JSON list of C-alpha atoms in Angstrom, two decimals:
[
{"chain": "A", "resi": 34, "resn": "LEU", "atom": "CA", "xyz": [0.00, 0.00, 0.00]},
{"chain": "A", "resi": 35, "resn": "HIS", "atom": "CA", "xyz": [2.95, 2.33, 0.51]},
{"chain": "A", "resi": 36, "resn": "SER", "atom": "CA", "xyz": [5.13, 1.31, -2.43]},
{"chain": "A", "resi": 37, "resn": "ASP", "atom": "CA", "xyz": [6.29, 3.86, -4.96]},
{"chain": "A", "resi": 38, "resn": "PHE", "atom": "CA", "xyz": [6.19, 3.09, -8.66]},
{"chain": "A", "resi": 39, "resn": "ALA", "atom": "CA", "xyz": [9.55, 1.98, -10.06]},
{"chain": "A", "resi": 40, "resn": "ILE", "atom": "CA", "xyz": [8.41, 3.51, -13.37]},
{"chain": "A", "resi": 41, "resn": "ASN", "atom": "CA", "xyz": [5.80, 6.20, -12.98]},
{"chain": "A", "resi": 42, "resn": "HIS", "atom": "CA", "xyz": [4.36, 7.62, -16.18]},
{"chain": "A", "resi": 43, "resn": "SER", "atom": "CA", "xyz": [1.01, 8.32, -14.52]},
{"chain": "A", "resi": 44, "resn": "GLU", "atom": "CA", "xyz": [1.13, 12.03, -15.41]},
{"chain": "A", "resi": 45, "resn": "GLU", "atom": "CA", "xyz": [1.65, 11.12, -19.07]},
{"chain": "A", "resi": 46, "resn": "LEU", "atom": "CA", "xyz": [-1.28, 8.71, -18.80]},
{"chain": "A", "resi": 47, "resn": "LYS", "atom": "CA", "xyz": [-3.49, 11.40, -17.29]},
{"chain": "A", "resi": 48, "resn": "GLN", "atom": "CA", "xyz": [-2.56, 13.92, -20.00]},
{"chain": "A", "resi": 49, "resn": "THR", "atom": "CA", "xyz": [-3.01, 11.39, -22.80]},
{"chain": "A", "resi": 50, "resn": "LEU", "atom": "CA", "xyz": [-6.42, 10.30, -21.49]},
{"chain": "A", "resi": 51, "resn": "SER", "atom": "CA", "xyz": [-7.62, 13.90, -21.34]},
{"chain": "A", "resi": 52, "resn": "LYS", "atom": "CA", "xyz": [-7.10, 14.18, -25.11]},
{"chain": "A", "resi": 53, "resn": "ALA", "atom": "CA", "xyz": [-8.27, 10.69, -26.11]},
{"chain": "A", "resi": 54, "resn": "GLY", "atom": "CA", "xyz": [-11.48, 10.13, -28.01]},
{"chain": "A", "resi": 55, "resn": "SER", "atom": "CA", "xyz": [-11.48, 6.42, -27.21]},
{"chain": "A", "resi": 56, "resn": "VAL", "atom": "CA", "xyz": [-9.84, 4.15, -24.65]},
{"chain": "A", "resi": 57, "resn": "LEU", "atom": "CA", "xyz": [-9.37, 0.38, -24.63]},
{"chain": "A", "resi": 58, "resn": "TYR", "atom": "CA", "xyz": [-8.71, -1.08, -21.18]},
{"chain": "A", "resi": 59, "resn": "LEU", "atom": "CA", "xyz": [-7.29, -4.62, -21.27]},
{"chain": "A", "resi": 60, "resn": "GLY", "atom": "CA", "xyz": [-8.38, -6.49, -18.18]},
{"chain": "A", "resi": 61, "resn": "ASP", "atom": "CA", "xyz": [-6.20, -9.05, -16.47]},
{"chain": "A", "resi": 62, "resn": "ASN", "atom": "CA", "xyz": [-6.96, -10.85, -13.22]},
{"chain": "A", "resi": 63, "resn": "CYS", "atom": "CA", "xyz": [-10.59, -11.46, -12.26]},
{"chain": "A", "resi": 64, "resn": "GLY", "atom": "CA", "xyz": [-9.77, -10.66, -8.64]},
{"chain": "A", "resi": 65, "resn": "GLU", "atom": "CA", "xyz": [-8.62, -7.18, -9.64]},
{"chain": "A", "resi": 66, "resn": "ILE", "atom": "CA", "xyz": [-11.70, -6.28, -11.66]},
{"chain": "A", "resi": 67, "resn": "VAL", "atom": "CA", "xyz": [-13.31, -4.48, -8.73]},
{"chain": "A", "resi": 68, "resn": "PHE", "atom": "CA", "xyz": [-10.30, -2.15, -8.59]},
{"chain": "A", "resi": 69, "resn": "ASP", "atom": "CA", "xyz": [-10.36, -1.82, -12.39]},
{"chain": "A", "resi": 70, "resn": "LYS", "atom": "CA", "xyz": [-13.98, -0.70, -12.15]},
{"chain": "A", "resi": 71, "resn": "LEU", "atom": "CA", "xyz": [-13.14, 1.88, -9.48]},
{"chain": "A", "resi": 72, "resn": "PHE", "atom": "CA", "xyz": [-10.28, 3.19, -11.61]},
{"chain": "A", "resi": 73, "resn": "ILE", "atom": "CA", "xyz": [-12.51, 3.37, -14.70]},
{"chain": "A", "resi": 74, "resn": "GLU", "atom": "CA", "xyz": [-15.20, 5.18, -12.68]},
{"chain": "A", "resi": 75, "resn": "THR", "atom": "CA", "xyz": [-12.55, 7.69, -11.63]},
{"chain": "A", "resi": 76, "resn": "LEU", "atom": "CA", "xyz": [-11.47, 8.21, -15.25]},
{"chain": "A", "resi": 77, "resn": "LYS", "atom": "CA", "xyz": [-15.04, 9.09, -16.28]},
{"chain": "A", "resi": 78, "resn": "HIS", "atom": "CA", "xyz": [-14.13, 8.59, -19.93]},
{"chain": "A", "resi": 79, "resn": "PRO", "atom": "CA", "xyz": [-17.27, 8.53, -22.13]},
{"chain": "A", "resi": 80, "resn": "ASN", "atom": "CA", "xyz": [-15.85, 6.12, -24.74]},
{"chain": "A", "resi": 81, "resn": "LEU", "atom": "CA", "xyz": [-14.09, 3.33, -22.88]},
{"chain": "A", "resi": 82, "resn": "CYS", "atom": "CA", "xyz": [-14.13, -0.39, -23.73]},
{"chain": "A", "resi": 83, "resn": "PHE", "atom": "CA", "xyz": [-13.09, -3.03, -21.21]},
{"chain": "A", "resi": 84, "resn": "ALA", "atom": "CA", "xyz": [-11.62, -6.16, -22.83]},
{"chain": "A", "resi": 85, "resn": "VAL", "atom": "CA", "xyz": [-11.81, -9.61, -21.29]},
{"chain": "A", "resi": 86, "resn": "ARG", "atom": "CA", "xyz": [-10.43, -13.00, -22.34]},
{"chain": "A", "resi": 87, "resn": "GLY", "atom": "CA", "xyz": [-12.36, -14.99, -24.92]},
{"chain": "A", "resi": 88, "resn": "ALA", "atom": "CA", "xyz": [-12.65, -18.02, -22.61]},
{"chain": "A", "resi": 89, "resn": "PRO", "atom": "CA", "xyz": [-11.66, -18.87, -19.04]},
{"chain": "A", "resi": 90, "resn": "VAL", "atom": "CA", "xyz": [-7.90, -19.19, -18.61]},
{"chain": "A", "resi": 91, "resn": "ILE", "atom": "CA", "xyz": [-6.03, -19.34, -15.31]},
{"chain": "A", "resi": 92, "resn": "ASN", "atom": "CA", "xyz": [-7.63, -16.55, -13.22]},
{"chain": "A", "resi": 93, "resn": "ASP", "atom": "CA", "xyz": [-8.09, -14.00, -15.99]},
{"chain": "A", "resi": 94, "resn": "VAL", "atom": "CA", "xyz": [-11.23, -11.91, -16.29]},
{"chain": "A", "resi": 95, "resn": "THR", "atom": "CA", "xyz": [-14.13, -13.17, -18.42]},
{"chain": "A", "resi": 96, "resn": "GLN", "atom": "CA", "xyz": [-17.36, -11.58, -19.63]},
{"chain": "A", "resi": 97, "resn": "GLU", "atom": "CA", "xyz": [-19.20, -13.30, -16.80]},
{"chain": "A", "resi": 98, "resn": "ASP", "atom": "CA", "xyz": [-16.86, -11.68, -14.24]},
{"chain": "A", "resi": 99, "resn": "ALA", "atom": "CA", "xyz": [-17.23, -8.27, -15.88]},
{"chain": "A", "resi": 100, "resn": "HIS", "atom": "CA", "xyz": [-21.02, -8.39, -15.86]},
{"chain": "A", "resi": 101, "resn": "TYR", "atom": "CA", "xyz": [-21.10, -9.76, -12.31]},
{"chain": "A", "resi": 102, "resn": "THR", "atom": "CA", "xyz": [-19.16, -6.76, -11.02]},
{"chain": "A", "resi": 103, "resn": "GLY", "atom": "CA", "xyz": [-21.21, -4.24, -13.00]},
{"chain": "A", "resi": 104, "resn": "MET", "atom": "CA", "xyz": [-18.38, -3.27, -15.32]},
{"chain": "A", "resi": 105, "resn": "ASP", "atom": "CA", "xyz": [-21.03, -2.84, -18.02]},
{"chain": "A", "resi": 106, "resn": "GLU", "atom": "CA", "xyz": [-22.30, 0.16, -16.04]},
{"chain": "A", "resi": 107, "resn": "VAL", "atom": "CA", "xyz": [-19.04, 2.08, -16.63]},
{"chain": "A", "resi": 108, "resn": "ALA", "atom": "CA", "xyz": [-17.65, 0.62, -19.86]},
{"chain": "A", "resi": 109, "resn": "ARG", "atom": "CA", "xyz": [-18.55, -1.33, -22.97]},
{"chain": "A", "resi": 110, "resn": "ILE", "atom": "CA", "xyz": [-17.37, -4.92, -22.48]},
{"chain": "A", "resi": 111, "resn": "ILE", "atom": "CA", "xyz": [-15.75, -6.79, -25.35]},
{"chain": "A", "resi": 112, "resn": "SER", "atom": "CA", "xyz": [-13.94, -10.11, -25.62]},
{"chain": "A", "resi": 113, "resn": "ASN", "atom": "CA", "xyz": [-10.52, -10.42, -27.17]},
{"chain": "A", "resi": 114, "resn": "GLY", "atom": "CA", "xyz": [-11.72, -13.69, -28.68]},
{"chain": "A", "resi": 115, "resn": "HIS", "atom": "CA", "xyz": [-8.85, -15.85, -27.45]},
{"chain": "A", "resi": 116, "resn": "ASP", "atom": "CA", "xyz": [-8.05, -17.94, -24.39]},
{"chain": "A", "resi": 117, "resn": "ALA", "atom": "CA", "xyz": [-4.38, -17.11, -23.81]},
{"chain": "A", "resi": 118, "resn": "PRO", "atom": "CA", "xyz": [-3.34, -15.46, -20.53]},
{"chain": "A", "resi": 119, "resn": "SER", "atom": "CA", "xyz": [-2.29, -12.46, -22.61]},
{"chain": "A", "resi": 120, "resn": "THR", "atom": "CA", "xyz": [-3.42, -10.36, -25.55]},
{"chain": "A", "resi": 121, "resn": "LEU", "atom": "CA", "xyz": [-1.92, -11.98, -28.64]},
{"chain": "A", "resi": 122, "resn": "LEU", "atom": "CA", "xyz": [-3.07, -9.84, -31.53]},
{"chain": "A", "resi": 123, "resn": "GLU", "atom": "CA", "xyz": [-2.60, -12.52, -34.17]},
{"chain": "A", "resi": 124, "resn": "HIS", "atom": "CA", "xyz": [-5.17, -14.68, -32.33]},
{"chain": "A", "resi": 125, "resn": "CYS", "atom": "CA", "xyz": [-7.71, -12.01, -31.35]},
{"chain": "A", "resi": 126, "resn": "SER", "atom": "CA", "xyz": [-11.14, -11.64, -32.93]},
{"chain": "A", "resi": 127, "resn": "SER", "atom": "CA", "xyz": [-11.82, -9.17, -35.75]},
{"chain": "A", "resi": 128, "resn": "GLU", "atom": "CA", "xyz": [-14.21, -7.24, -33.45]},
{"chain": "A", "resi": 129, "resn": "PHE", "atom": "CA", "xyz": [-11.48, -6.84, -30.85]},
{"chain": "A", "resi": 130, "resn": "LEU", "atom": "CA", "xyz": [-8.86, -5.87, -33.45]},
{"chain": "A", "resi": 131, "resn": "GLU", "atom": "CA", "xyz": [-11.16, -3.19, -34.83]},
{"chain": "A", "resi": 132, "resn": "VAL", "atom": "CA", "xyz": [-11.54, -1.62, -31.37]},
{"chain": "A", "resi": 133, "resn": "PHE", "atom": "CA", "xyz": [-7.82, -2.09, -30.65]},
{"chain": "A", "resi": 134, "resn": "ASN", "atom": "CA", "xyz": [-6.74, -0.43, -33.89]},
{"chain": "A", "resi": 135, "resn": "LYS", "atom": "CA", "xyz": [-9.12, 2.52, -33.47]},
{"chain": "A", "resi": 136, "resn": "ALA", "atom": "CA", "xyz": [-8.36, 3.18, -29.79]},
{"chain": "A", "resi": 137, "resn": "ASP", "atom": "CA", "xyz": [-6.52, 6.41, -29.08]},
{"chain": "A", "resi": 138, "resn": "VAL", "atom": "CA", "xyz": [-5.16, 4.99, -25.82]},
{"chain": "A", "resi": 139, "resn": "ILE", "atom": "CA", "xyz": [-4.71, 1.43, -24.60]},
{"chain": "A", "resi": 140, "resn": "ILE", "atom": "CA", "xyz": [-4.38, 0.70, -20.90]},
{"chain": "A", "resi": 141, "resn": "SER", "atom": "CA", "xyz": [-2.86, -2.75, -20.58]},
{"chain": "A", "resi": 142, "resn": "LYS", "atom": "CA", "xyz": [-3.18, -4.35, -17.15]},
{"chain": "A", "resi": 143, "resn": "GLY", "atom": "CA", "xyz": [-0.91, -7.12, -15.95]},
{"chain": "A", "resi": 144, "resn": "GLN", "atom": "CA", "xyz": [2.35, -8.74, -16.91]},
{"chain": "A", "resi": 145, "resn": "GLY", "atom": "CA", "xyz": [0.69, -11.23, -19.27]},
{"chain": "A", "resi": 146, "resn": "ASN", "atom": "CA", "xyz": [-0.69, -8.44, -21.44]},
{"chain": "A", "resi": 147, "resn": "LEU", "atom": "CA", "xyz": [2.69, -6.71, -21.43]},
{"chain": "A", "resi": 148, "resn": "GLU", "atom": "CA", "xyz": [4.36, -9.92, -22.59]},
{"chain": "A", "resi": 149, "resn": "GLY", "atom": "CA", "xyz": [1.98, -10.28, -25.53]},
{"chain": "A", "resi": 150, "resn": "LEU", "atom": "CA", "xyz": [1.99, -6.64, -26.58]},
{"chain": "A", "resi": 151, "resn": "LEU", "atom": "CA", "xyz": [5.40, -5.19, -25.78]},
{"chain": "A", "resi": 152, "resn": "GLU", "atom": "CA", "xyz": [6.85, -5.71, -29.24]},
{"chain": "A", "resi": 153, "resn": "ASN", "atom": "CA", "xyz": [3.58, -5.44, -31.17]},
{"chain": "A", "resi": 154, "resn": "THR", "atom": "CA", "xyz": [2.36, -1.95, -30.30]},
{"chain": "A", "resi": 155, "resn": "ALA", "atom": "CA", "xyz": [5.17, 0.46, -31.15]},
{"chain": "A", "resi": 156, "resn": "ASP", "atom": "CA", "xyz": [2.78, 2.60, -33.21]},
{"chain": "A", "resi": 157, "resn": "LYS", "atom": "CA", "xyz": [0.08, 2.70, -30.49]},
{"chain": "A", "resi": 158, "resn": "GLU", "atom": "CA", "xyz": [-0.32, 4.82, -27.37]},
{"chain": "A", "resi": 159, "resn": "VAL", "atom": "CA", "xyz": [-0.06, 2.04, -24.77]},
{"chain": "A", "resi": 160, "resn": "PHE", "atom": "CA", "xyz": [0.33, 2.30, -21.01]},
{"chain": "A", "resi": 161, "resn": "PHE", "atom": "CA", "xyz": [1.28, -0.86, -19.12]},
{"chain": "A", "resi": 162, "resn": "LEU", "atom": "CA", "xyz": [0.10, -1.11, -15.50]},
{"chain": "A", "resi": 163, "resn": "LEU", "atom": "CA", "xyz": [1.54, -4.08, -13.63]},
{"chain": "A", "resi": 164, "resn": "MET", "atom": "CA", "xyz": [3.53, -5.61, -10.85]},
{"chain": "A", "resi": 165, "resn": "VAL", "atom": "CA", "xyz": [6.73, -7.18, -12.22]},
{"chain": "A", "resi": 166, "resn": "LYS", "atom": "CA", "xyz": [6.63, -10.87, -11.33]},
{"chain": "A", "resi": 167, "resn": "CYS", "atom": "CA", "xyz": [9.74, -12.34, -12.96]},
{"chain": "A", "resi": 168, "resn": "ASP", "atom": "CA", "xyz": [13.39, -11.54, -13.49]},
{"chain": "A", "resi": 169, "resn": "VAL", "atom": "CA", "xyz": [13.13, -11.50, -17.29]},
{"chain": "A", "resi": 170, "resn": "ILE", "atom": "CA", "xyz": [10.51, -8.71, -17.33]},
{"chain": "A", "resi": 171, "resn": "ALA", "atom": "CA", "xyz": [12.35, -6.91, -14.52]},
{"chain": "A", "resi": 172, "resn": "ASP", "atom": "CA", "xyz": [15.50, -6.92, -16.65]},
{"chain": "A", "resi": 173, "resn": "ILE", "atom": "CA", "xyz": [13.66, -5.67, -19.75]},
{"chain": "A", "resi": 174, "resn": "LEU", "atom": "CA", "xyz": [12.04, -2.82, -17.80]},
{"chain": "A", "resi": 175, "resn": "GLY", "atom": "CA", "xyz": [15.17, -2.09, -15.77]},
{"chain": "A", "resi": 176, "resn": "VAL", "atom": "CA", "xyz": [13.42, -2.49, -12.43]},
{"chain": "A", "resi": 177, "resn": "SER", "atom": "CA", "xyz": [13.45, -4.98, -9.56]},
{"chain": "A", "resi": 178, "resn": "LYS", "atom": "CA", "xyz": [11.19, -8.01, -9.42]},
{"chain": "A", "resi": 179, "resn": "GLY", "atom": "CA", "xyz": [8.13, -7.09, -7.35]},
{"chain": "A", "resi": 180, "resn": "SER", "atom": "CA", "xyz": [8.12, -3.49, -8.59]},
{"chain": "A", "resi": 181, "resn": "PHE", "atom": "CA", "xyz": [4.97, -1.66, -9.60]},
{"chain": "A", "resi": 182, "resn": "VAL", "atom": "CA", "xyz": [5.01, 0.24, -12.89]},
{"chain": "A", "resi": 183, "resn": "VAL", "atom": "CA", "xyz": [2.86, 2.63, -14.87]},
{"chain": "A", "resi": 184, "resn": "CYS", "atom": "CA", "xyz": [4.78, 2.60, -18.09]},
{"chain": "A", "resi": 185, "resn": "ASN", "atom": "CA", "xyz": [4.23, 4.48, -21.35]},
{"chain": "A", "resi": 186, "resn": "GLN", "atom": "CA", "xyz": [5.37, 2.17, -24.15]},
{"chain": "A", "resi": 187, "resn": "LYS", "atom": "CA", "xyz": [6.77, 5.08, -26.18]},
{"chain": "A", "resi": 188, "resn": "LEU", "atom": "CA", "xyz": [8.91, 6.27, -23.28]},
{"chain": "A", "resi": 189, "resn": "LEU", "atom": "CA", "xyz": [9.97, 2.69, -22.56]},
{"chain": "A", "resi": 190, "resn": "ASN", "atom": "CA", "xyz": [11.01, 2.16, -26.18]},
{"chain": "A", "resi": 191, "resn": "GLN", "atom": "CA", "xyz": [13.32, 5.16, -25.93]},
{"chain": "A", "resi": 192, "resn": "SER", "atom": "CA", "xyz": [15.26, 3.59, -23.07]},
{"chain": "A", "resi": 193, "resn": "ALA", "atom": "CA", "xyz": [14.67, -0.17, -23.40]},
{"chain": "A", "resi": 194, "resn": "LYS", "atom": "CA", "xyz": [17.12, -2.74, -24.59]},
{"chain": "A", "resi": 195, "resn": "PRO", "atom": "CA", "xyz": [16.87, -3.29, -28.35]},
{"chain": "A", "resi": 196, "resn": "GLU", "atom": "CA", "xyz": [16.80, -7.09, -28.02]},
{"chain": "A", "resi": 197, "resn": "LEU", "atom": "CA", "xyz": [13.28, -7.39, -26.62]},
{"chain": "A", "resi": 198, "resn": "PHE", "atom": "CA", "xyz": [12.13, -10.93, -27.05]},
{"chain": "A", "resi": 199, "resn": "PRO", "atom": "CA", "xyz": [9.07, -12.57, -28.61]},
{"chain": "A", "resi": 200, "resn": "LEU", "atom": "CA", "xyz": [7.02, -13.97, -25.74]},
{"chain": "A", "resi": 201, "resn": "GLU", "atom": "CA", "xyz": [3.93, -14.92, -27.73]},
{"chain": "A", "resi": 202, "resn": "ASP", "atom": "CA", "xyz": [5.49, -18.32, -28.56]},
{"chain": "A", "resi": 203, "resn": "ASN", "atom": "CA", "xyz": [4.97, -19.25, -24.91]},
{"chain": "A", "resi": 204, "resn": "TYR", "atom": "CA", "xyz": [1.22, -19.08, -25.40]},
{"chain": "A", "resi": 205, "resn": "GLN", "atom": "CA", "xyz": [0.83, -21.02, -28.66]},
{"chain": "A", "resi": 206, "resn": "ASN", "atom": "CA", "xyz": [-1.54, -24.01, -28.44]}
]
């Protein structure tokens, strides 16, 4: 509760959101959806979509979870159309990809989403919100394992190691 962010681009996120016509919020853990809803309520953005997994996987958020918590009261709920514990664009539904490609800002929650999107969104305005859970991601981000980050992909790309790795192979069926 008293930890500082190891990477804190929250001011950039706030400024970017104030100018955004549309926001796509990529959900992660079903246990965190209550906090996601509170955060989304605080944002008060009129054109925000909340994306869930296409089918139950590990403990990731599903449409059932989103409706149960009333997320549909504060955001339009869409499925990414795939059952990986990440957002792997090459496997996502056409409906999801349309929203993803049109979004002015993408808020990507969780390490799994970061792993699937880090190398695939250089041309998008993406903010990763997560706790770093492994040494590999800690090394890529230049932070300690267990750190909390609010990270603007564009600012990260300016300082990150050029040899980022393809993680999507870990999720292939």
